[in-house]
PDB file of C-alpha atoms and ligand atoms in Angstrom:
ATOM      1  CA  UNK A1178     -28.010   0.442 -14.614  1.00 80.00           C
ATOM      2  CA  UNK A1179     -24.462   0.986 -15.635  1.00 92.00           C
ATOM      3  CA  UNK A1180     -22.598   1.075 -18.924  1.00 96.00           C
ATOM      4  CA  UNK A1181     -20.422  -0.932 -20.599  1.00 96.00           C
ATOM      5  CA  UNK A1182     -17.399   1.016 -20.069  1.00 97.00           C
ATOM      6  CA  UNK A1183     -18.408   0.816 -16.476  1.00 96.00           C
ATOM      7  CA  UNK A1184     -18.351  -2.554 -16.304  1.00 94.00           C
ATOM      8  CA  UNK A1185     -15.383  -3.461 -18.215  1.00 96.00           C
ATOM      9  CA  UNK A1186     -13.662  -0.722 -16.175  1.00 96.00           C
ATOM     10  CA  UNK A1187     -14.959  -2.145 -12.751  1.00 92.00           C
ATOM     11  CA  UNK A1188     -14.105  -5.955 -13.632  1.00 90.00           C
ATOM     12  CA  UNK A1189     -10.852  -5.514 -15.028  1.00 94.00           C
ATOM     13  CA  UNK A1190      -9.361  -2.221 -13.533  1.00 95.00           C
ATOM     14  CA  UNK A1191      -6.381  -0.741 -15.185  1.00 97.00           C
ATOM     15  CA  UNK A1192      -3.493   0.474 -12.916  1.00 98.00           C
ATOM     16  CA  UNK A1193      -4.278  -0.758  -9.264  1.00 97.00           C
ATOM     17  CA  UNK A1194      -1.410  -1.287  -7.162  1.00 97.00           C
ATOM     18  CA  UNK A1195       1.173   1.079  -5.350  1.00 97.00           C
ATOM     19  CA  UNK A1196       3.992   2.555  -6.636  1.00 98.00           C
ATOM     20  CA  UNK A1197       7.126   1.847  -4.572  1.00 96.00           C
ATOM     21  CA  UNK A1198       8.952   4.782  -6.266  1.00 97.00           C
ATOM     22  CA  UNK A1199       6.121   6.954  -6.268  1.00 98.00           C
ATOM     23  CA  UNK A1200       6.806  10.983  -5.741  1.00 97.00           C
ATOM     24  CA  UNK A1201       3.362  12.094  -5.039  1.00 98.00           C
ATOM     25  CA  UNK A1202       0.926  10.403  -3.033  1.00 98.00           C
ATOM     26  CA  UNK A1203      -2.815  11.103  -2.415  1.00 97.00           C
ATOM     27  CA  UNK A1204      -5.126   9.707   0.204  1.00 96.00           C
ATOM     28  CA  UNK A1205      -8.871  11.261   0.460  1.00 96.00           C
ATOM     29  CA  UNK A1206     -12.171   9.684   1.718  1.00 91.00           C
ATOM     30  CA  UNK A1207     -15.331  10.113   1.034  1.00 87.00           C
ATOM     31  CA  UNK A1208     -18.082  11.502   3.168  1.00 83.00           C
ATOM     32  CA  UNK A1209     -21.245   9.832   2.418  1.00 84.00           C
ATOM     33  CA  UNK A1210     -19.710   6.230   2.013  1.00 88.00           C
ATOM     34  CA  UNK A1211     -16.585   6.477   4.332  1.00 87.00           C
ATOM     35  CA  UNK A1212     -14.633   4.933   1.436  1.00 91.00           C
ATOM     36  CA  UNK A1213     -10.961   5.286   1.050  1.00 91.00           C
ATOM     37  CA  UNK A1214      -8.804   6.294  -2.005  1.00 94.00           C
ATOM     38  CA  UNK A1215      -5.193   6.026  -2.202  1.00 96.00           C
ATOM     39  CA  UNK A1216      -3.317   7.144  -5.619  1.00 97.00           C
ATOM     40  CA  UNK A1217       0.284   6.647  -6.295  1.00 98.00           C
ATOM     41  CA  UNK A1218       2.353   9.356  -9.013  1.00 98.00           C
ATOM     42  CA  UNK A1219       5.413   8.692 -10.562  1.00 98.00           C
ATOM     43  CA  UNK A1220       6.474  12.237 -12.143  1.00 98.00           C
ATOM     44  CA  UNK A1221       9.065  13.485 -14.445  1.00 97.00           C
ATOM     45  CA  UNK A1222       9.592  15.850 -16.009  1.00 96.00           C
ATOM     46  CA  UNK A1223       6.467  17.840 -16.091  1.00 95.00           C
ATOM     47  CA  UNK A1224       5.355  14.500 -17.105  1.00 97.00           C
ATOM     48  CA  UNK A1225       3.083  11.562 -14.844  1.00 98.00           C
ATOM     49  CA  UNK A1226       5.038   8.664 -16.157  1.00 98.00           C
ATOM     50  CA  UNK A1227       3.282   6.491 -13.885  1.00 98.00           C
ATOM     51  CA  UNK A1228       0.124   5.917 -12.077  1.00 98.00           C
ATOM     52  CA  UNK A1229      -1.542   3.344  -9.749  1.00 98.00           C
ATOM     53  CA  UNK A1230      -4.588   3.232  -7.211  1.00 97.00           C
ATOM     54  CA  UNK A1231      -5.831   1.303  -4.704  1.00 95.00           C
ATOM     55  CA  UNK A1232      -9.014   1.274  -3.254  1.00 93.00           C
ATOM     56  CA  UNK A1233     -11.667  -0.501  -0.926  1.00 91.00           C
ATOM     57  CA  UNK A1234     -14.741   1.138  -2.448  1.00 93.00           C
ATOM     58  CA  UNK A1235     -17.140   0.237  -4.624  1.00 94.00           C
ATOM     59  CA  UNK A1236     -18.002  -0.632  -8.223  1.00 93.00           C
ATOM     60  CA  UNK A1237     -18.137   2.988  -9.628  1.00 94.00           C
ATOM     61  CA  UNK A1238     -15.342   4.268  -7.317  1.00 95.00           C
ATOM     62  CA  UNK A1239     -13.201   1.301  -8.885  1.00 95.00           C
ATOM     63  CA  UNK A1240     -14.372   1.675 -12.745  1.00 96.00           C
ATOM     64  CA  UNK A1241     -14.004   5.945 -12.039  1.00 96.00           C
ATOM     65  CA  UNK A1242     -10.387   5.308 -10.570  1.00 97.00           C
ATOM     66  CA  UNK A1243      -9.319   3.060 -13.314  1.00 98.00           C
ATOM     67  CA  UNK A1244     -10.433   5.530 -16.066  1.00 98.00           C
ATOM     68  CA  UNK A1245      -8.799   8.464 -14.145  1.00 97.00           C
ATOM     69  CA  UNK A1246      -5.557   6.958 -14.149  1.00 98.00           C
ATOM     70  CA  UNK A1247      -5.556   6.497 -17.541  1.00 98.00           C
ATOM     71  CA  UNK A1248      -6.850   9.701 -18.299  1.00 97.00           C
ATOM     72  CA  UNK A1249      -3.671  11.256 -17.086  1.00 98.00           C
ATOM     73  CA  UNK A1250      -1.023   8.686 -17.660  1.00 98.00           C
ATOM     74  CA  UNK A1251       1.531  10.056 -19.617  1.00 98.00           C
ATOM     75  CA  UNK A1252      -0.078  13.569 -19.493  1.00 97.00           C
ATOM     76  CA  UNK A1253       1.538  17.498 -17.663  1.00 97.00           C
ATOM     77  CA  UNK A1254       0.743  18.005 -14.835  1.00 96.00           C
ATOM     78  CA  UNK A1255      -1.766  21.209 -15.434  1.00 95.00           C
ATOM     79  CA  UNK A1256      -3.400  18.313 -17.883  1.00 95.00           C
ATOM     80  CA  UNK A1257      -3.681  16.096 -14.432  1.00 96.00           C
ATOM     81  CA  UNK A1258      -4.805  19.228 -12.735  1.00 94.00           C
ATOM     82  CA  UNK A1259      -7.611  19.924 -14.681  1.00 94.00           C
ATOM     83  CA  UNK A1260      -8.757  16.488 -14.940  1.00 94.00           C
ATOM     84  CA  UNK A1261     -12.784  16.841 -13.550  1.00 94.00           C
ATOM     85  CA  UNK A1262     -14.839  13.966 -12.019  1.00 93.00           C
ATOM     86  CA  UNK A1263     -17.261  15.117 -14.896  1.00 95.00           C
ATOM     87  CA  UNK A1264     -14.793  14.373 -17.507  1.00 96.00           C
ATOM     88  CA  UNK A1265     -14.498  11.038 -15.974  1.00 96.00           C
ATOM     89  CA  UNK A1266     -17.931  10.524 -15.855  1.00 97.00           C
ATOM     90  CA  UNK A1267     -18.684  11.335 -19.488  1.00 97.00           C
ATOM     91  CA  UNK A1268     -15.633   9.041 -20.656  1.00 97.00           C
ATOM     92  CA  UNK A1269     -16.912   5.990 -18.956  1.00 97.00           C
ATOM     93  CA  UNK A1270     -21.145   7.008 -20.661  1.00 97.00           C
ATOM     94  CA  UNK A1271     -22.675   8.024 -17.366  1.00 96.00           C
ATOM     95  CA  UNK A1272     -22.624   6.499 -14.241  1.00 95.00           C
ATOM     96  CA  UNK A1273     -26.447   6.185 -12.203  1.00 92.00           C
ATOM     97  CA  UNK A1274     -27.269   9.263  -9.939  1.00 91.00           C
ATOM     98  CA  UNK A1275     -26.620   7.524  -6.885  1.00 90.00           C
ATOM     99  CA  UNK A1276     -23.688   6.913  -7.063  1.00 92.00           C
ATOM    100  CA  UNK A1277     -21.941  10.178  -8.509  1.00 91.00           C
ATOM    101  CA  UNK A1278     -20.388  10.604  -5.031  1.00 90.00           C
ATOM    102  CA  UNK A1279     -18.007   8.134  -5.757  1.00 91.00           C
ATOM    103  CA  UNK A1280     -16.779   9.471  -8.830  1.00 91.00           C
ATOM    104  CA  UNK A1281     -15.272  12.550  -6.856  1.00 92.00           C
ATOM    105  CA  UNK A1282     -13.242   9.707  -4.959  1.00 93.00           C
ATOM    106  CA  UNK A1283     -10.595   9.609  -8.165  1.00 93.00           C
ATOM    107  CA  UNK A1284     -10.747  13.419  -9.134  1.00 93.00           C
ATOM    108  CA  UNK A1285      -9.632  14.475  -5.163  1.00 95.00           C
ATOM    109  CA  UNK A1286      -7.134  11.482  -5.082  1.00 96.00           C
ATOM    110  CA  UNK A1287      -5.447  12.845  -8.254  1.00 96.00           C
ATOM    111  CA  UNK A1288      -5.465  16.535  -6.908  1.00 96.00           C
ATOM    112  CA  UNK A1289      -3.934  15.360  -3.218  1.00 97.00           C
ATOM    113  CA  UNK A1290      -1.270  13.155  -5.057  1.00 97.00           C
ATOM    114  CA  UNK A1291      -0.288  16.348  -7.406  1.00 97.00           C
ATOM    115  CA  UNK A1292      -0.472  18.555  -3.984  1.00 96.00           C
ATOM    116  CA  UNK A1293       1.818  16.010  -2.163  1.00 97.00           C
ATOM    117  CA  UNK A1294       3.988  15.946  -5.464  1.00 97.00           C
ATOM    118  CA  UNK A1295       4.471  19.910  -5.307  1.00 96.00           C
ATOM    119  CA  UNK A1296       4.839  20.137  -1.603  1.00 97.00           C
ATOM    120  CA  UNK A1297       8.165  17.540  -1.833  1.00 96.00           C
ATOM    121  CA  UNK A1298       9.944  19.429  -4.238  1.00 91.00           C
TER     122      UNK A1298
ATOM    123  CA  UNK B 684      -8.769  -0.021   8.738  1.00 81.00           C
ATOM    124  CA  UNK B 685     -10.053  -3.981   8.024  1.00 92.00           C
ATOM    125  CA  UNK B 686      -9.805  -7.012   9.979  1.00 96.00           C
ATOM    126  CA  UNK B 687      -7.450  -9.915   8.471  1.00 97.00           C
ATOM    127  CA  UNK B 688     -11.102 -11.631   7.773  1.00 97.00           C
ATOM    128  CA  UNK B 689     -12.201  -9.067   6.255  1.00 96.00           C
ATOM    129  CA  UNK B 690      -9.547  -8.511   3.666  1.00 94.00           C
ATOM    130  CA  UNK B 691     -10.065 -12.504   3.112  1.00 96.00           C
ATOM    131  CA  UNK B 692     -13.418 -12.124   2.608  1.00 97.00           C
ATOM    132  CA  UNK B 693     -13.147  -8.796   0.214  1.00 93.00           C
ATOM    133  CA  UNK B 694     -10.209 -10.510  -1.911  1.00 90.00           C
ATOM    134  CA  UNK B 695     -12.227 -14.234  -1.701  1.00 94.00           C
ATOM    135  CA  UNK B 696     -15.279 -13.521  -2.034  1.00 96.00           C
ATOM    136  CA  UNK B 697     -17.540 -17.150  -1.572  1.00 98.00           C
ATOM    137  CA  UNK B 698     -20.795 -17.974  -2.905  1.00 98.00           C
ATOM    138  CA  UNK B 699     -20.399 -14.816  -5.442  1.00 97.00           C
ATOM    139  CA  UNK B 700     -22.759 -15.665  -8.604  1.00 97.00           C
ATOM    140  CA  UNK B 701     -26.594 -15.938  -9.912  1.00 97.00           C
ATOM    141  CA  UNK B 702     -28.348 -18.789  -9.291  1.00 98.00           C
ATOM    142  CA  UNK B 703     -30.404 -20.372 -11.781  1.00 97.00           C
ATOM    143  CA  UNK B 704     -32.846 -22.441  -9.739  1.00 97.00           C
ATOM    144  CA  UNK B 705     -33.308 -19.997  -6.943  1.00 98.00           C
ATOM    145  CA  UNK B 706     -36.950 -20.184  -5.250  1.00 97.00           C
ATOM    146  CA  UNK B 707     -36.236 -16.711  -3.211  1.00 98.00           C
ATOM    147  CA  UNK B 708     -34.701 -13.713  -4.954  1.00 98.00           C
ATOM    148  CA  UNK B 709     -34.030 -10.670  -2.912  1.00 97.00           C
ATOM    149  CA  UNK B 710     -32.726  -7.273  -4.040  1.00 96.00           C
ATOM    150  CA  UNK B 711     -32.055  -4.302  -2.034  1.00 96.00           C
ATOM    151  CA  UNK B 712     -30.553  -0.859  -2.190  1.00 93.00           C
ATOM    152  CA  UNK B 713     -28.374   1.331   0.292  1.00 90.00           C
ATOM    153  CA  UNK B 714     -29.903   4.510   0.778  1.00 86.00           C
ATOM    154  CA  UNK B 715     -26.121   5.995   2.381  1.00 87.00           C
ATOM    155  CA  UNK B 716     -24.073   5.349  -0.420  1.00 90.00           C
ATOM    156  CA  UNK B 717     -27.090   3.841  -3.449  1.00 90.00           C
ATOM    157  CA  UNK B 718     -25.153   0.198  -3.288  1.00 93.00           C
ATOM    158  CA  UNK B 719     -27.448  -2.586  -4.571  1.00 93.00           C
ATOM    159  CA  UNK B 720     -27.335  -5.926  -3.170  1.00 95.00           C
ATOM    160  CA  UNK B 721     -28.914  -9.229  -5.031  1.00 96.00           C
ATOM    161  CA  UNK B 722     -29.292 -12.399  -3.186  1.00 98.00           C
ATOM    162  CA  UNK B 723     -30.368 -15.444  -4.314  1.00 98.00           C
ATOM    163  CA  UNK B 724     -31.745 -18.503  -2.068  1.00 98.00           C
ATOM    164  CA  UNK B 725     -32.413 -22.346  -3.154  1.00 98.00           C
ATOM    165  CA  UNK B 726     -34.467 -23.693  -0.755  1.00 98.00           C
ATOM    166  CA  UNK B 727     -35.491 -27.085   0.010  1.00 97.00           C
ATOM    167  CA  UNK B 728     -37.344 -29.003   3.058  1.00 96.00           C
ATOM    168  CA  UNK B 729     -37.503 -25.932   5.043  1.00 95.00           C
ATOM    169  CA  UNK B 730     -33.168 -25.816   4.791  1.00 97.00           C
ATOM    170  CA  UNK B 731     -30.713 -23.215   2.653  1.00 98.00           C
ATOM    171  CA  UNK B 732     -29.527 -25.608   0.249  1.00 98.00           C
ATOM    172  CA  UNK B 733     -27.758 -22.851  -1.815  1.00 98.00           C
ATOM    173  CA  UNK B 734     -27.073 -19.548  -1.842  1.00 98.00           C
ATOM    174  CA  UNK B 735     -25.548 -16.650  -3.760  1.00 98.00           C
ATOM    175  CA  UNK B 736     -24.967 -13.142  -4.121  1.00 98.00           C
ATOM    176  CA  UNK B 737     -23.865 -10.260  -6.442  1.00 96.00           C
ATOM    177  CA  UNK B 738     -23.209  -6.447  -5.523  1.00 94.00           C
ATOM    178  CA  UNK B 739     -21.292  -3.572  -7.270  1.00 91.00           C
ATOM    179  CA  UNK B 740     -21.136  -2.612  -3.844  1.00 94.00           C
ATOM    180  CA  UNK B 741     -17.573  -1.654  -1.773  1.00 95.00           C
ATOM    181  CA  UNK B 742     -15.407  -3.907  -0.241  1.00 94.00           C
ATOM    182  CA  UNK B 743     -17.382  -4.243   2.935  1.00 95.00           C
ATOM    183  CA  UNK B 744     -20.410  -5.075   1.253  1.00 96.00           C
ATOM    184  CA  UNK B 745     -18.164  -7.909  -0.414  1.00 96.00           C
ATOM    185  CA  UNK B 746     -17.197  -9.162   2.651  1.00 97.00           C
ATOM    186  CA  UNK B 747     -20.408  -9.080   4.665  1.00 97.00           C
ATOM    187  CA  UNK B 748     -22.214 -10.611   2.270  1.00 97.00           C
ATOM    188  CA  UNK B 749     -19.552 -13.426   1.400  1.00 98.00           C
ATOM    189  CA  UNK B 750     -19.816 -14.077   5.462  1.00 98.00           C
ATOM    190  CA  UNK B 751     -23.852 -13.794   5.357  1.00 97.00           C
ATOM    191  CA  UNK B 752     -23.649 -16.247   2.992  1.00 98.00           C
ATOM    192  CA  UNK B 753     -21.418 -19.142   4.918  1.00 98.00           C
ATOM    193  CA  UNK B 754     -23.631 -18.095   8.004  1.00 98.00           C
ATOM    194  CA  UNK B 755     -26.752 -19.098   6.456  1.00 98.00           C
ATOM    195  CA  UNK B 756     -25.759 -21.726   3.836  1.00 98.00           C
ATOM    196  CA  UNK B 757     -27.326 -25.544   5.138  1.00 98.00           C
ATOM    197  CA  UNK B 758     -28.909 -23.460   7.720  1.00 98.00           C
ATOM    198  CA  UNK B 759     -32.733 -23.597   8.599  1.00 97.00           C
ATOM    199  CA  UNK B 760     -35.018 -20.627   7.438  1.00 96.00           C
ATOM    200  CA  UNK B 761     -35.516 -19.745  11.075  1.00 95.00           C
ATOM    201  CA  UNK B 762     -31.955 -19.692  11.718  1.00 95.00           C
ATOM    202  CA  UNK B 763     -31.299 -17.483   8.279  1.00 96.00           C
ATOM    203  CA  UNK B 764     -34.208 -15.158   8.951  1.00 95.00           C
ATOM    204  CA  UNK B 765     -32.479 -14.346  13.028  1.00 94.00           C
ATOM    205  CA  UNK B 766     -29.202 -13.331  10.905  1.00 94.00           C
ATOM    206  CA  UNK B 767     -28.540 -10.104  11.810  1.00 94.00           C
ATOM    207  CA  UNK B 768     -25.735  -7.383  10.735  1.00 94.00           C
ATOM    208  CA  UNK B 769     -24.288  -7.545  14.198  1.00 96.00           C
ATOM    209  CA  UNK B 770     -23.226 -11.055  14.218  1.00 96.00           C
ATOM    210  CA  UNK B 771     -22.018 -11.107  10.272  1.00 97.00           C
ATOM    211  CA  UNK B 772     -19.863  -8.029  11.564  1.00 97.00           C
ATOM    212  CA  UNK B 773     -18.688  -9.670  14.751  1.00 97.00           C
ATOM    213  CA  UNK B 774     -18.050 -13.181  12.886  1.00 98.00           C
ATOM    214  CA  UNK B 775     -15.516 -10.816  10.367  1.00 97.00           C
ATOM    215  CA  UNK B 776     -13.857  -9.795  13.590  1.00 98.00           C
ATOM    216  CA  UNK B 777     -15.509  -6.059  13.460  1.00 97.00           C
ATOM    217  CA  UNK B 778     -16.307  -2.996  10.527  1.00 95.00           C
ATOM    218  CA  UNK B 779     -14.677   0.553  10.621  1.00 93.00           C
ATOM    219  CA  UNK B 780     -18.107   2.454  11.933  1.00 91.00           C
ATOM    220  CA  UNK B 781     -17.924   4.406   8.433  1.00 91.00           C
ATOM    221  CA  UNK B 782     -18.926   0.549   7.108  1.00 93.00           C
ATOM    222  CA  UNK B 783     -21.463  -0.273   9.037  1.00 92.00           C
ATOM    223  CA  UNK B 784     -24.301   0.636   6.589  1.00 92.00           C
ATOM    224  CA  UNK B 785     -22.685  -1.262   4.241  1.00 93.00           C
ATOM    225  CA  UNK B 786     -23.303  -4.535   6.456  1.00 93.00           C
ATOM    226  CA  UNK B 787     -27.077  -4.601   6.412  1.00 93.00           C
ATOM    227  CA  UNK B 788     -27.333  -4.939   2.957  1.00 94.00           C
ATOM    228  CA  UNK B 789     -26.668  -8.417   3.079  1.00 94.00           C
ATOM    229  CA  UNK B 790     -29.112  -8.713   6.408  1.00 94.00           C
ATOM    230  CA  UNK B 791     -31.512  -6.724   4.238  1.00 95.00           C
ATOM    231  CA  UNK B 792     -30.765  -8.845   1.026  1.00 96.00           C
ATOM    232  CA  UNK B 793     -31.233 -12.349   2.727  1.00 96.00           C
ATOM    233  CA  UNK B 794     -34.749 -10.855   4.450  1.00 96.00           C
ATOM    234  CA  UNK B 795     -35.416  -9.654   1.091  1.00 97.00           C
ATOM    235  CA  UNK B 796     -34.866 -13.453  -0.613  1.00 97.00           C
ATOM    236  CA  UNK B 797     -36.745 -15.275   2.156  1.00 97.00           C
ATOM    237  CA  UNK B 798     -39.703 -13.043   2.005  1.00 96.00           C
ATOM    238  CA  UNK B 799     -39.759 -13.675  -1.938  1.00 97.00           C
ATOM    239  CA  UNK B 800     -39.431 -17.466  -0.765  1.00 97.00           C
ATOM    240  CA  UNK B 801     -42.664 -17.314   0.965  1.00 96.00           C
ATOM    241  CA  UNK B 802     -44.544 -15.444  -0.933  1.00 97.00           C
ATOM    242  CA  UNK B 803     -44.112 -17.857  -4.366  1.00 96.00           C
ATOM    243  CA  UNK B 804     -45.659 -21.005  -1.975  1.00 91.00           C
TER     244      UNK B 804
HETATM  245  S1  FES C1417     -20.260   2.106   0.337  1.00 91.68           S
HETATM  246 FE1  FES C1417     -22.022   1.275  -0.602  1.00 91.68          FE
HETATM  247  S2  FES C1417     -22.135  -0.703   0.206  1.00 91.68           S
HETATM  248 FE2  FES C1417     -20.381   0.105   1.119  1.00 91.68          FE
END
């Protein structure tokens, strides 16, 4: 039913936590499970320097999050911007059809962290 | 958002595993959100002897299930069989209503594993 990467992603996320110094933060939920993302940004120049989620959803919304955040670590922000729950998807080999909602989860809580980011400055 | 008991529950899971001798194996699915519950049942002299249960499910399937689990453990098969969602959710001290679909998996699951019971005698 689900990868490897999945797996390894969903029992031994990378990055969860908050980010006490944190300059952008995203919170989003999701529609058709009424789970909750939170993502925390730590930005510099041009620059995520640091990123950490936390989350009470499920297995894929947990393995997606994890491989988001370190998609992006250390990238620019247009990088971060054009980071696409696809991408994430394809990076982790597939996730099962069902469960494809949750995989939006990580892509809107990067996008609402970057937003909140932009709209401090 | 989640009850103190809850949180316990989602960051302690008990009884989470495979068991090896079970006589009743029940698995179910979440048609909301495409979770998949597995619960396993050893049963002996009409009494829950052991239980356990694995999900990739979110953080209030954890918890309802880890709950379901102490609620029906050394219990009777009449007793487990009269679980219902409503008092797994009122024993964790209530769900967000966004959860609450998430809470009859483990109903569903246990059902699931006792009707498997019965139908291997
Ligand atoms: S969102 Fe699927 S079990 Fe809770």
């Amino acid at each position: 039913l689900y990868s490897e990467k999945v797996l390894d992603h969903f029992s031994n996320p990378r990055n969860v936590g908050e980010l006490s110094d944190a300059n952008g933060v995203g919170e989003v939920g999701n529609a058709v499970c009424g789970d909750i993302m939170k993502m925390y940004l730590k930005i510099e120049n041009g620059m995520i320097q640091d990123v950490k989620f936390k989350t009470f959803g499920c297995g894929a919304a947990i393995a997606t999050s994890s491989m988001a955040t370190e998609l992006i670590k250390g990238k620019s922000l247009e990088d971060a911007l054009k980071l696409s729950n696809q991408a994430v998807i394809t990076a982790l080999d597939g996730l099962p059809p069902a469960k494809i909602h949750c995989s939006v989860l990580a892509e809107q809580a990067v996008r609402a962290a970057l937003a909140d980011y932009y709209r401090r400055q």
